[in-house]
Short mmCIF file of C-alpha atoms and ligand atoms in Angstrom, two decimals:
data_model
loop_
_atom_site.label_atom_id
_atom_site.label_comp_id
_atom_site.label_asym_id
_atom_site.label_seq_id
_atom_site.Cartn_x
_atom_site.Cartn_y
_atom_site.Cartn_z
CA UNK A 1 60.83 -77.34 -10.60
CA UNK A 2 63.13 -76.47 -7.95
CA UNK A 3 66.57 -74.99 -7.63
CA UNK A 4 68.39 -78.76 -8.07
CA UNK A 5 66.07 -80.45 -10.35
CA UNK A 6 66.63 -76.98 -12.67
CA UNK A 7 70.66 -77.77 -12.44
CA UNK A 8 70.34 -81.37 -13.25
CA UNK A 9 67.78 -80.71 -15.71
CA UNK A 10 69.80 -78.23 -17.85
CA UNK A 11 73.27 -77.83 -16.49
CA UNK A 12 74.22 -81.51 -15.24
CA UNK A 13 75.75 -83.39 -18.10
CA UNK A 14 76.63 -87.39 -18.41
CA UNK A 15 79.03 -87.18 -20.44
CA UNK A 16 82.52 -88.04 -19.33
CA UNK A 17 84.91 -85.40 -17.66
CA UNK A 18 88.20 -83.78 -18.97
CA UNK A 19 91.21 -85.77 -17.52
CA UNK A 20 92.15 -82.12 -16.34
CA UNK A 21 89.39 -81.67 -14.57
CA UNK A 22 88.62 -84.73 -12.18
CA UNK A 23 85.92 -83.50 -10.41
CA UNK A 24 83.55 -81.19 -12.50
CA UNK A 25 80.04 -79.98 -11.20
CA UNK A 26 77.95 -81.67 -7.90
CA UNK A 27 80.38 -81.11 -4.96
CA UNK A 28 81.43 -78.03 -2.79
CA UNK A 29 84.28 -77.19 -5.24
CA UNK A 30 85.20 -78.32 -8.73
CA UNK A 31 88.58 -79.92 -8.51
CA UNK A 32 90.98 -79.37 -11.94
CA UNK A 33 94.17 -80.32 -12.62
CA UNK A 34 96.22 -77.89 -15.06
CA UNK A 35 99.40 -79.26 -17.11
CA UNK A 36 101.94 -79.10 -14.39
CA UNK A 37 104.06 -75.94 -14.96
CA UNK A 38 101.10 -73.72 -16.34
CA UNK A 39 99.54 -71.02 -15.40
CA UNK A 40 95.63 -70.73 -14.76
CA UNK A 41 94.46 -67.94 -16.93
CA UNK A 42 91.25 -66.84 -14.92
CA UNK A 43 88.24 -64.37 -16.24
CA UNK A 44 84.80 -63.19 -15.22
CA UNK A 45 82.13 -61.23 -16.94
CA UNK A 46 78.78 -60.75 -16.18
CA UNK A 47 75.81 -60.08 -18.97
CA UNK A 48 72.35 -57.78 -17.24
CA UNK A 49 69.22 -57.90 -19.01
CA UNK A 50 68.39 -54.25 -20.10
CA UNK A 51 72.62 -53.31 -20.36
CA UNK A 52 73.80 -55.98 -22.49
CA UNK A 53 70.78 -57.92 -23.56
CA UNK A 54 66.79 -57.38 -23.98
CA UNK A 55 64.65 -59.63 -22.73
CA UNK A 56 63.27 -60.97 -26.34
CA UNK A 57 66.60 -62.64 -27.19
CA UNK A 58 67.27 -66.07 -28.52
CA UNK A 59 67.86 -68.05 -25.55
CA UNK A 60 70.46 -69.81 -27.36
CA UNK A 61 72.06 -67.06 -28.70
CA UNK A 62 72.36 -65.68 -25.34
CA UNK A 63 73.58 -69.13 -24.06
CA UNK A 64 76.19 -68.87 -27.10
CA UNK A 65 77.23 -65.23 -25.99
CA UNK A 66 77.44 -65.63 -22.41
CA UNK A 67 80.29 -67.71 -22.98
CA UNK A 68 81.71 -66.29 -26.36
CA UNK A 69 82.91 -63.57 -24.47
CA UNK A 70 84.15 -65.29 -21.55
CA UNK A 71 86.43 -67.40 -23.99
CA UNK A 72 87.66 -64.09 -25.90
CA UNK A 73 89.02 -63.35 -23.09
CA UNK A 74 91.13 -66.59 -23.02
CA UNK A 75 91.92 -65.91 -26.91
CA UNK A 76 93.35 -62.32 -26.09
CA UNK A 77 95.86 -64.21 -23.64
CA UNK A 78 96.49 -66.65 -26.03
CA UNK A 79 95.13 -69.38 -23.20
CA UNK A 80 94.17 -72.75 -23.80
CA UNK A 81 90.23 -73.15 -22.27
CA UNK A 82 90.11 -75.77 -19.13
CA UNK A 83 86.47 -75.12 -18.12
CA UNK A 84 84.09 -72.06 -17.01
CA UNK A 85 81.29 -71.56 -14.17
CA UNK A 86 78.06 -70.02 -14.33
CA UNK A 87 76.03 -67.96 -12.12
CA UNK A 88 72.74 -67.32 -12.77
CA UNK A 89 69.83 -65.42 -11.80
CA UNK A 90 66.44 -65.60 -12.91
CA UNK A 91 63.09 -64.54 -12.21
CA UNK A 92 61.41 -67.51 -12.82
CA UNK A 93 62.33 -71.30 -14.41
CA UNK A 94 61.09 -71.32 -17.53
CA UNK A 95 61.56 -74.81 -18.96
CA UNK A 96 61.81 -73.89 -22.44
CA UNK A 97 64.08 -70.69 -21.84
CA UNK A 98 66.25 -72.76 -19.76
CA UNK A 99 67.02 -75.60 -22.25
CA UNK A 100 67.40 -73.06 -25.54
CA UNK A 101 69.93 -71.13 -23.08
CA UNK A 102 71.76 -74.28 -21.81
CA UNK A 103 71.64 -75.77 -25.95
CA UNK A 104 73.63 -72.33 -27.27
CA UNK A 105 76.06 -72.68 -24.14
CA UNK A 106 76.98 -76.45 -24.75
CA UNK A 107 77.18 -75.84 -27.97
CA UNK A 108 80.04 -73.49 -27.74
CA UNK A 109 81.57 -74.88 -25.11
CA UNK A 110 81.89 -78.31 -26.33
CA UNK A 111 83.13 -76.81 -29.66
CA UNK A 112 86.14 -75.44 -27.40
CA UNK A 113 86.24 -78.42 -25.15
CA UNK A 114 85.39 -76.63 -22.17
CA UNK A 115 84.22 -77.98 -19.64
CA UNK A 116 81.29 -76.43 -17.20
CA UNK A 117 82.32 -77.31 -13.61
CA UNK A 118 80.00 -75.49 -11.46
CA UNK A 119 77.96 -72.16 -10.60
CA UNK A 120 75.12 -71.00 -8.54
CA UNK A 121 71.39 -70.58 -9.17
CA UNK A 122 69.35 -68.42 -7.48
CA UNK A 123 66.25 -66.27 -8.45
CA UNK A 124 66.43 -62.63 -9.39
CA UNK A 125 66.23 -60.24 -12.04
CA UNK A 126 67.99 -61.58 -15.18
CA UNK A 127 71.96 -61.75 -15.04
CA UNK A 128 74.35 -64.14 -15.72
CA UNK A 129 78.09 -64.34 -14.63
CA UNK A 130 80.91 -66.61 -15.84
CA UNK A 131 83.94 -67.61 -14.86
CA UNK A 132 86.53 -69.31 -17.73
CA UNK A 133 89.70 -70.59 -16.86
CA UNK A 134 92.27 -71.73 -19.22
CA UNK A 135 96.01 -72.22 -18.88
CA UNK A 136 98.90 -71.21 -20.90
CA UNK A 137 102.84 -72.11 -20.62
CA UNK A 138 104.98 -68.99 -18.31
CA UNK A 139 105.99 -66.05 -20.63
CA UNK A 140 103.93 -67.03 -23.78
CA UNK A 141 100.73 -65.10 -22.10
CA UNK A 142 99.66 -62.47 -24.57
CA UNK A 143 99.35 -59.21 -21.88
CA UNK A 144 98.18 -55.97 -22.92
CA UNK A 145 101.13 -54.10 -21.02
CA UNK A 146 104.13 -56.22 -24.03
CA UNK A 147 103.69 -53.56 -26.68
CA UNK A 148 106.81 -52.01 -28.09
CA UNK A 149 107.36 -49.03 -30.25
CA UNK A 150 107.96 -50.16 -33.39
CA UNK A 151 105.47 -53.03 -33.23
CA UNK A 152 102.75 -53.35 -36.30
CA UNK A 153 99.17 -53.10 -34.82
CA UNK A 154 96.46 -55.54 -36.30
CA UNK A 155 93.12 -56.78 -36.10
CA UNK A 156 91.60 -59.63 -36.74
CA UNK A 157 88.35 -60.52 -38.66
CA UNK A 158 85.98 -57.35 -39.21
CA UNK A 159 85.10 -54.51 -37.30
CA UNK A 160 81.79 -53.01 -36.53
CA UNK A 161 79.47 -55.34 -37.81
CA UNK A 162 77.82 -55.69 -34.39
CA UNK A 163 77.41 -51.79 -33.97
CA UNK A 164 76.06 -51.84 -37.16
CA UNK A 165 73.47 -54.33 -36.56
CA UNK A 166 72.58 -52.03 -32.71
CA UNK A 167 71.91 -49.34 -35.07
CA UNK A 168 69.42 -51.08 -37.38
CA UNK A 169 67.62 -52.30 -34.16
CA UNK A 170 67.63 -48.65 -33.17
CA UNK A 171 65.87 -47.78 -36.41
CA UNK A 172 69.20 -45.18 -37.44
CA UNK A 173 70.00 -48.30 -40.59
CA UNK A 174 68.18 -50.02 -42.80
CA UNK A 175 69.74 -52.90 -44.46
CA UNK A 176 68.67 -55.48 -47.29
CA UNK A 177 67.20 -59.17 -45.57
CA UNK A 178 70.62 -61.01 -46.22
CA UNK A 179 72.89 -58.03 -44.89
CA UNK A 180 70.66 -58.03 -41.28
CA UNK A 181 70.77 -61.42 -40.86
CA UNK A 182 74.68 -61.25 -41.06
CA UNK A 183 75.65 -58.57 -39.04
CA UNK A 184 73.02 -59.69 -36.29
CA UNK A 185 74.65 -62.82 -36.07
CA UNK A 186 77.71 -61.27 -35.78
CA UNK A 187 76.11 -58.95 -33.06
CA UNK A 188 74.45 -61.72 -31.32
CA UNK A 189 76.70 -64.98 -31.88
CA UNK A 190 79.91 -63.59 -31.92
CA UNK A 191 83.06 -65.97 -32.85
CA UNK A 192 85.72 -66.14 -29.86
CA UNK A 193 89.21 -66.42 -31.55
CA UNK A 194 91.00 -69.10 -29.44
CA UNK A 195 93.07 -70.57 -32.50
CA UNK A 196 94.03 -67.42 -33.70
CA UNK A 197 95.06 -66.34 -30.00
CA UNK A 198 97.10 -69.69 -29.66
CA UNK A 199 98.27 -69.45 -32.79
CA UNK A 200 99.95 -66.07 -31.67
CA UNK A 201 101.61 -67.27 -28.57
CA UNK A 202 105.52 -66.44 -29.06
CA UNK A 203 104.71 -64.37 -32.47
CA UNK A 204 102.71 -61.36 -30.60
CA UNK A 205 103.83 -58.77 -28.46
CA UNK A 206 100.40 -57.90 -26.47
CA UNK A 207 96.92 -58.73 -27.69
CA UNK A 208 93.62 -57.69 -26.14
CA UNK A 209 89.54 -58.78 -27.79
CA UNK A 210 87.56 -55.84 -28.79
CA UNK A 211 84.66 -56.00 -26.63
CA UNK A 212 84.25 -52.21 -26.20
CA UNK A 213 85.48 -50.90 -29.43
CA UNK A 214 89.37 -50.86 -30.78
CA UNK A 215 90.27 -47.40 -30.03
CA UNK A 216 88.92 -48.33 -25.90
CA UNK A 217 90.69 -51.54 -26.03
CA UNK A 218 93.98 -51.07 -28.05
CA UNK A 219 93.71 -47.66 -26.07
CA UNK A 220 94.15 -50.20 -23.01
CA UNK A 221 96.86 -51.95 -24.96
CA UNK A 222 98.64 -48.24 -25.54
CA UNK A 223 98.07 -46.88 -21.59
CA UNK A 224 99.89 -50.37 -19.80
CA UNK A 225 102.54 -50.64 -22.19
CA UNK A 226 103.40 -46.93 -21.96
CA UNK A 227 102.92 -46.25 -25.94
CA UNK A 228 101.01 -44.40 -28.44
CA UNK A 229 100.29 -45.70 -31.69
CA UNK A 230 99.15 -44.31 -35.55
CA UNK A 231 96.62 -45.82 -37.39
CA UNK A 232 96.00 -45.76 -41.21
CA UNK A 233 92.50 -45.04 -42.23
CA UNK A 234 92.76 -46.64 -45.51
CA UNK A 235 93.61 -50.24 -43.20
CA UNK A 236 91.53 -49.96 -40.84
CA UNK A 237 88.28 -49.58 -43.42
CA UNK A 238 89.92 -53.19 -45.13
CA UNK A 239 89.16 -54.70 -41.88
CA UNK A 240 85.00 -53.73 -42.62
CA UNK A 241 82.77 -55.72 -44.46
CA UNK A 242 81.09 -54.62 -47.58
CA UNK A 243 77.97 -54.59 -45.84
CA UNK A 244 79.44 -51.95 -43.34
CA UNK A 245 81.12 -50.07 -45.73
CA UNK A 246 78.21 -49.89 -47.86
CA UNK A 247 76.80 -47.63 -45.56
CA UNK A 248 79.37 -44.80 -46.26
CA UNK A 249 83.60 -44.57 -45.36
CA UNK A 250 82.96 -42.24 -42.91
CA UNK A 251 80.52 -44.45 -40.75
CA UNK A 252 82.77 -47.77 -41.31
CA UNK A 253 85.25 -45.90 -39.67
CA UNK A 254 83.68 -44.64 -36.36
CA UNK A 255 81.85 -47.93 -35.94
CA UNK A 256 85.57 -49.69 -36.33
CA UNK A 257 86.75 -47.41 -33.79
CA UNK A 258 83.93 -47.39 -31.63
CA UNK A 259 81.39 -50.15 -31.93
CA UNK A 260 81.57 -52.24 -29.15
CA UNK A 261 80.83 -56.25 -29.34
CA UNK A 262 83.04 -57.88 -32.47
CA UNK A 263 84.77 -59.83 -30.35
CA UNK A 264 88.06 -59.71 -32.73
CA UNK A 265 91.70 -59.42 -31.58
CA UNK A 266 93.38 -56.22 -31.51
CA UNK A 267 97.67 -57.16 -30.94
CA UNK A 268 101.27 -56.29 -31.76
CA UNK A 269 103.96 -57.82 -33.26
CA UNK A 270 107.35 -56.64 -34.53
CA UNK A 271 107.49 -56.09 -38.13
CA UNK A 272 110.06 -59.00 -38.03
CA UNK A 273 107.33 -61.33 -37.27
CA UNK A 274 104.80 -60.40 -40.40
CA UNK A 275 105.39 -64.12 -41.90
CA UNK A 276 104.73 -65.73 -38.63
CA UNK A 277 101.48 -63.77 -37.75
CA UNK A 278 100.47 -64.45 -41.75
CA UNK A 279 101.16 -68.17 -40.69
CA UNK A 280 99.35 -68.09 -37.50
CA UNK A 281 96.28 -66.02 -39.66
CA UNK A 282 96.45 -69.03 -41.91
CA UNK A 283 96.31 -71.42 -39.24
CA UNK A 284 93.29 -70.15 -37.63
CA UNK A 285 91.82 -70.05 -41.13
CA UNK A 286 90.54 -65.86 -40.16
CA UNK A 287 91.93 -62.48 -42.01
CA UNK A 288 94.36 -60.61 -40.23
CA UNK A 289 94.55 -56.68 -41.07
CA UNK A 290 97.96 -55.26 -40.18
CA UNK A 291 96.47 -51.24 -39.21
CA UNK A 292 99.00 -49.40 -38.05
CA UNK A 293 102.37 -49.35 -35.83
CA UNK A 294 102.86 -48.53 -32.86
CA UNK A 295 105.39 -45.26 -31.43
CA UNK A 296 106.48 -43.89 -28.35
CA UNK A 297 104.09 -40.44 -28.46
CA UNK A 298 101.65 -41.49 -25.99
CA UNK A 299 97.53 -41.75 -27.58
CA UNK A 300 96.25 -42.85 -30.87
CA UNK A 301 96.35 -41.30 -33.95
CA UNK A 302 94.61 -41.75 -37.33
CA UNK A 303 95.92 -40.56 -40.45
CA UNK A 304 94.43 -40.34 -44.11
CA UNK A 305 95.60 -41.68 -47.72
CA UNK A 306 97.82 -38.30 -47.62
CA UNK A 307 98.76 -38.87 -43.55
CA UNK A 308 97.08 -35.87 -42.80
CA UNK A 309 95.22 -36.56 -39.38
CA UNK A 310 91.89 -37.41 -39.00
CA UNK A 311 89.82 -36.72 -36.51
CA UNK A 312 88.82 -39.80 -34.17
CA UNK A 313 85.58 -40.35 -34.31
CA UNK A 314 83.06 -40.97 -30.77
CA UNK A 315 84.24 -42.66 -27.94
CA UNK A 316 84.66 -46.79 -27.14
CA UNK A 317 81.92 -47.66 -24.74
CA UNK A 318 82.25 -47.16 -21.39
CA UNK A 319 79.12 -47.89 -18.43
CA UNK A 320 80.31 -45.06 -15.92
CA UNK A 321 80.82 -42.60 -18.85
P1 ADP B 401 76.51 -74.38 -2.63
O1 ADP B 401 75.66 -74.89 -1.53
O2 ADP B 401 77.96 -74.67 -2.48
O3 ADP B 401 76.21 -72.97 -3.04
P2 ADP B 401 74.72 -75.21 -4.64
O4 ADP B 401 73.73 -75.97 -3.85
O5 ADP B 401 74.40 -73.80 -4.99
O6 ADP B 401 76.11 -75.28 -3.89
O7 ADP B 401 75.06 -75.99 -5.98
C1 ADP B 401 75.19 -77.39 -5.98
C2 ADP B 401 76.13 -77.81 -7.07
O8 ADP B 401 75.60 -77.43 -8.31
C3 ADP B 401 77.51 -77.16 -6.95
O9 ADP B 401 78.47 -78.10 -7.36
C4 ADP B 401 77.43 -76.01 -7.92
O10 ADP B 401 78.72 -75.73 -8.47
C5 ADP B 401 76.51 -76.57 -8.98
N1 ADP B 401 75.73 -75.53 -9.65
C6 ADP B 401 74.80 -74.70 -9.12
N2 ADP B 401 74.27 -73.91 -10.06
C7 ADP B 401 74.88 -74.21 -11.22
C8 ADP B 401 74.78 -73.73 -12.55
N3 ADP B 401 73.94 -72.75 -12.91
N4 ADP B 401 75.59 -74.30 -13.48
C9 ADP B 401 76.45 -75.26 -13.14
N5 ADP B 401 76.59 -75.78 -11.92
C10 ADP B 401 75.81 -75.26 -10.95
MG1 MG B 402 74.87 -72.00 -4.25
#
C-alpha cells in the first residue's frame, strides 16, 4: 500500500462536506469558510509514542485521543469546531492499525461535526500532530489572561482519574475490575468539553483544559492574568470520584493537583454569575465544582476545613522539567 492509497483508504471520506468548509481534503490547501465576522480559533498538539503513548494501545483509543485533546483546546476557548488536520508518521502501514486508528478519530470527530480537511503522511517513528480550528464571535473567546480578583475558580467533571489509572499501570495501585476499567477510559478516551466551553461564552472570565494537571494549568490561568488564587481542600476532593478517593484524601488531592490528562475545564467567573455557570453546567449535562476564588497575592494557595494552609502537593507535569 502506498502513501495515497493509505490516505484514501483510511482518511478520504465520501461523505458530503461542511458548507463551511468547501473544499476539504485532496488539493494543495483545504479551503474553509468561517461565519463572516469570526475569529479562527487555531491549535496544534502533537502525541510521541514512548512520551504520551506506548506502543500496545488501542488504535482507536488513540485515534479518539489524538483528537480529544485537540478539541479541549477549542472547549477551553469556548470555540465552536470547523475542522482539524493530521500529520502522521509511521513506521510501517499496518492495515488493521490504520483503520482501528482512523474508526476512534471519525468517531469523535463526527460526534463534534468536525470536519478532517487535510494532513501529511510520511514514514517514521510513531507521532501524530493535529491541527483543530474552530471559530468563535470577537470578545466571547474564553483566554487564560481574563481572570479577575474576586472571580470563583471551578472545575469541571473529576480530577485525577487518569493519573490514577498511570499509577495502576505502573504497578503503585491496585484497583477492583470495574474501578480500572473506568478510570482507564477516562485515562485513555478522555471527554473534550465543547458544550460546556460554549455554554460558558459571556458567563466566564478565563478558562483553560487540564491537560497537565490544575495547579500547572490554572497556574497558567493565575501567571497571564496577573493573579493568585486560594483553593479549598474540602472542594477540590468533591471534584474526585469515589474510586479516587477511595484510595485515601491525601492522594485524591495531589493527583487533583497534579495528574495530568483529565481533560476537564479549569475557569473563572464572578460570583455574580453562579446561576448562569449552574445553567451552562446544566446545559452541558456535566458537574461543575466551584473550588476556590481567586485574589490579587500572586501563586496558589490551598487551605484546609480550618483554612490553615496546606502544603501543595508535587508538581503539574512539565517535559523540560
Ligand atoms: P503535498 O504534496 O501538498 O504535501 P500530499 O501529497 O502530502 O500533499 O497529500 C495529498 C492530499 O492528501 C493533501 O490534500 C493532504 O492534505 C491530504 N493528506 C495527506 N495525508 C493526510 C492525512 N494523514 N489525513 C488527511 N489528509 C491527508
Ligand atoms: Mg505531503
Amino acid at each position: 500500500m502506498g502513501e495515497f492509497e493509505l490516505i484514501r483508504r483510511h482518511f478520504q471520506r465520501q461523505r458530503p462536506a461542511r458548507a463551511d468548509v468547501p473544499l476539504g481534503m485532496g488539493d494543495d490547501c483545504a479551503l474553509l469558510l468561517p461565519t463572516p465576522g469570526q475569529q479562527l480559533a487555531v491549535s496544534t498538539d502533537m502525541l510521541v509514542e514512548g512520551r504520551h503513548f506506548v506502543s500496545t494501545v488501542d488504535p482507536a483509543a488513540l485515534g479518539h485521543k489524538a483528537l480529544a485533546v485537540n478539541l479541549s483546546d477549542l472547549a477551553a476557548m469556548g470555540a465552536e469546531p470547523l475542522g482539524f488536520t493530521l500529520a502522521l508518521a509511521l513506521p510501517q502501514a499496518d492495515d488493521a492499525w490504520l483503520a482501528g486508528f482512523a474508526r476512534g478519530l471519525f468517531e469523535l470527530a463526527d460526534a463534534h461535526g468536525c470536519e478532517l480537511v487535510g494532513g501529511d503522511t510520511t514514514r517514521g517513528p510513531l507521532n501524530l500532530c493535529l491541527t483543530v480550528m474552530g471559530q468563535v464571535p470577537p470578545g466571547l473567546a474564553l483566554r487564560r489572561a481574563a481572570a479577575c480578583v474576586g472571580d470563583d475558580v471551578y472545575v469541571s467533571g473529576t480530577l485525577g482519574d487518569a493519573r490514577l489509572a498511570l499509577e495502576v499501570f505502573r504497578g503503585g495501585v491496585a484497583l477492583d475490575a470495574a474501578a480500572f476499567t473506568r478510570v482507564r477510559a477516562r485515562m485513555e478516551r478522555p471527554t473534550p468539553r465543547l458544550a460546556l466551553g460554549l455554554a460558558l461564552r459571556g458567563v466566564a472570565h478565563a478558562a483553560a483544559d487540564i491537560s497537565d494537571g490544575l495547579s500547572g494549568d490554572l497556574g497558567h490561568i493565575l501567571a497571564a492574568s496577573g493573579v493568585g488564587a486560594t483553593l479549598q481542600a474540602a472542594e477540590l476532593l468533591r471534584a474526585t470520584s469515589d474510586d479516587l478517593r477511595a484510595n485515601g484524601d491525601m492522594r485524591a488531592l495531589e493527583y487533583a493537583l497534579t495528574g495530568g490528562d483529565d481533560y476537564e475545564l479549569v475557569f473563572t467567573a464572578p460570583p455574580d454569575q453562579r446561576d448562569a455557570v449552574a445553567r451552562a453546567a446544566a446545559h452541558a449535562g456535566l458537574g461543575v465544582t466551584r473550588i476556590g476564588q481567586i485574589d490579587a497575592t500572586p501563586g496558589l494557595r490551598l487551605l484546609d476545613m480550618q483554612q490553615q494552609p496546606l502544603a501543595l502537593p508535587g508538581r503539574a507535569f512539565d517535559h523540560f522539567a
